[in-house]
Amino acid sequence: MRATTTMALNSAVLDICAVVRRVHSTAFTWLTLLIAVALLSGCGFHLQGSGSLPEGMRKFYVITADQVTPFAVELRRAIERSGGQLTSTAAEADTVVRIQRDRSGRRVLSVSARNTPQEFEIFYLVEYSVDRGGREVLELQPLEMIRNLSFDET
């Protein structure tokens, strides 16, 4: 009888220890998560998203030769997502964005012995400037994205 009681007591102690370990592990996990969140928020980290525009910069007019390029379309969407409004004339706008150049293309970087392309360079180039109140506040700025792609026929 004493052996049965000792076994039951050992089993109960082991069960209690397992529960304590689980609670301790869960508490430790939550504490670690809480410390990580506090450290990240303390250093100024925040998820990227669309911010709101300042009060005096909410009306935009976009000048571009081609209204349907991927950059022009996405620029208009980003302005609207940020609380901006697109105007029909430059006179109504607080800010005028001039897209001087908006082009994309590809160049062959290497060819095989049979003179077939094996590697391409794909590029997208945008040059823009920004005017506020009839004065240029951001001079002509280039943006260029380049990607190299390999091509294999096999």
Coordinates of C-alpha atoms in Angstrom, one line a residue:
M1 CA 0.0 0.0 0.0
R2 CA 2.9 2.3 0.8
A3 CA 4.4 1.7 -2.7
T4 CA 1.1 2.5 -4.4
T5 CA 0.7 5.7 -2.4
T6 CA 4.3 6.7 -3.2
M7 CA 3.7 6.0 -6.9
A8 CA 0.5 8.0 -6.9
L9 CA 2.3 10.8 -5.1
N10 CA 5.1 10.8 -7.6
S11 CA 2.7 10.8 -10.5
A12 CA 0.8 13.8 -9.0
V13 CA 4.1 15.6 -8.4
L14 CA 5.1 15.0 -12.0
D15 CA 1.7 16.2 -13.3
I16 CA 2.1 19.4 -11.2
C17 CA 5.6 19.9 -12.5
A18 CA 4.4 19.5 -16.1
V19 CA 1.6 22.1 -15.6
V20 CA 4.1 24.5 -14.0
R21 CA 6.5 24.0 -16.9
R22 CA 3.7 24.7 -19.4
V23 CA 2.5 27.8 -17.5
H24 CA 6.2 29.0 -17.1
S25 CA 6.8 28.3 -20.8
T26 CA 3.7 30.2 -21.8
A27 CA 4.5 33.1 -19.5
F28 CA 8.0 33.2 -20.7
T29 CA 6.8 33.3 -24.3
W30 CA 4.4 36.1 -23.6
L31 CA 7.0 38.0 -21.7
T32 CA 9.5 37.7 -24.5
L33 CA 6.9 38.8 -27.0
L34 CA 6.0 41.8 -24.8
I35 CA 9.7 42.8 -24.5
A36 CA 10.2 42.5 -28.3
V37 CA 7.2 44.7 -29.0
A38 CA 8.3 47.3 -26.4
L39 CA 11.8 47.4 -27.9
L40 CA 10.5 47.7 -31.5
S41 CA 8.1 50.5 -30.7
G42 CA 10.7 52.3 -28.6
C43 CA 13.1 52.5 -31.5
G44 CA 10.5 54.1 -33.8
F45 CA 9.7 50.9 -35.9
H46 CA 6.3 50.9 -37.5
L47 CA 4.8 48.9 -40.4
Q48 CA 4.9 50.5 -43.8
G49 CA 1.7 51.8 -45.1
S50 CA 0.2 54.8 -46.8
G51 CA 0.6 57.9 -44.6
S52 CA -1.6 60.9 -44.8
L53 CA -0.6 64.1 -46.7
P54 CA -0.1 67.4 -44.9
E55 CA -3.0 69.8 -45.0
G56 CA -1.6 72.2 -47.6
M57 CA -0.6 69.4 -50.0
R58 CA -3.8 67.6 -50.7
K59 CA -4.6 68.8 -54.2
F60 CA -2.4 67.4 -57.0
Y61 CA -2.1 67.8 -60.7
V62 CA 0.0 65.2 -62.6
I63 CA 1.5 66.4 -65.9
T64 CA 2.7 63.5 -68.2
A65 CA 2.8 62.8 -71.9
D66 CA 1.3 59.3 -71.4
Q67 CA -1.5 59.0 -68.7
V68 CA -1.6 55.2 -68.7
T69 CA 2.0 54.2 -68.0
P70 CA 2.4 52.0 -64.9
F71 CA 4.2 54.7 -63.0
A72 CA 1.6 57.4 -63.7
V73 CA -1.3 55.1 -62.9
E74 CA 0.3 54.0 -59.6
L75 CA 1.2 57.6 -58.6
R76 CA -2.4 58.7 -59.0
R77 CA -3.6 55.7 -56.9
A78 CA -1.0 56.4 -54.2
I79 CA -2.1 60.1 -54.0
E80 CA -5.7 59.0 -53.6
R81 CA -4.8 56.4 -51.0
S82 CA -3.0 59.0 -48.9
G83 CA -6.0 61.3 -48.8
G84 CA -5.0 63.5 -51.8
Q85 CA -7.3 64.7 -54.5
L86 CA -6.4 64.9 -58.2
T87 CA -7.5 68.1 -59.9
S88 CA -8.3 68.7 -63.6
T89 CA -6.1 71.8 -64.0
A90 CA -2.8 72.9 -62.6
A91 CA -4.3 76.2 -61.3
E92 CA -6.6 74.3 -58.9
A93 CA -3.7 72.2 -57.4
D94 CA -1.5 72.9 -54.4
T95 CA 1.2 70.6 -55.9
V96 CA 2.1 69.9 -59.5
V97 CA 4.1 66.8 -60.4
R98 CA 5.7 66.9 -63.8
I99 CA 6.8 63.5 -65.2
Q100 CA 9.4 64.5 -67.9
R101 CA 10.4 61.0 -68.9
D102 CA 8.7 57.6 -68.3
R103 CA 10.0 54.7 -70.3
S104 CA 10.9 51.1 -70.0
G105 CA 12.7 48.6 -72.2
R106 CA 15.2 45.8 -72.4
R107 CA 18.7 45.4 -73.6
V108 CA 20.5 42.2 -74.6
L109 CA 23.5 41.6 -72.3
S110 CA 24.9 38.4 -73.7
V111 CA 24.3 36.0 -76.6
S112 CA 25.1 32.3 -77.1
A113 CA 27.5 30.9 -79.7
R114 CA 24.4 30.6 -82.0
N115 CA 23.7 34.3 -81.5
T116 CA 20.6 33.9 -79.4
P117 CA 20.0 36.1 -76.4
Q118 CA 20.9 34.5 -73.1
E119 CA 20.8 37.4 -70.7
F120 CA 18.6 40.6 -70.7
E121 CA 18.6 43.8 -68.8
I122 CA 15.1 45.1 -68.2
F123 CA 14.8 48.8 -67.1
Y124 CA 12.3 51.4 -66.1
L125 CA 13.3 55.0 -66.0
V126 CA 11.3 58.0 -64.7
E127 CA 12.4 61.6 -64.4
Y128 CA 10.1 64.0 -62.5
S129 CA 10.0 67.4 -60.8
V130 CA 7.6 69.0 -58.3
D131 CA 6.2 72.5 -58.3
R132 CA 4.3 74.2 -55.4
G133 CA 2.8 77.6 -55.8
G134 CA 4.3 78.1 -59.2
R135 CA 7.8 77.5 -57.9
E136 CA 9.9 74.4 -58.5
V137 CA 10.6 72.9 -55.1
L138 CA 12.1 69.6 -56.3
E139 CA 14.3 69.8 -59.4
L140 CA 14.4 67.1 -62.0
Q141 CA 14.9 63.7 -60.2
P142 CA 15.8 60.4 -62.0
L143 CA 14.4 57.1 -60.7
E144 CA 15.8 54.0 -62.4
M145 CA 15.0 50.3 -61.7
I146 CA 17.2 47.7 -63.5
R147 CA 16.9 43.9 -63.3
N148 CA 19.1 41.3 -65.1
L149 CA 17.3 38.2 -66.3
S150 CA 18.9 35.0 -67.6
F151 CA 17.2 33.1 -70.4
D152 CA 17.8 29.4 -71.2
E153 CA 16.1 27.7 -74.1
T154 CA 16.4 24.2 -72.6

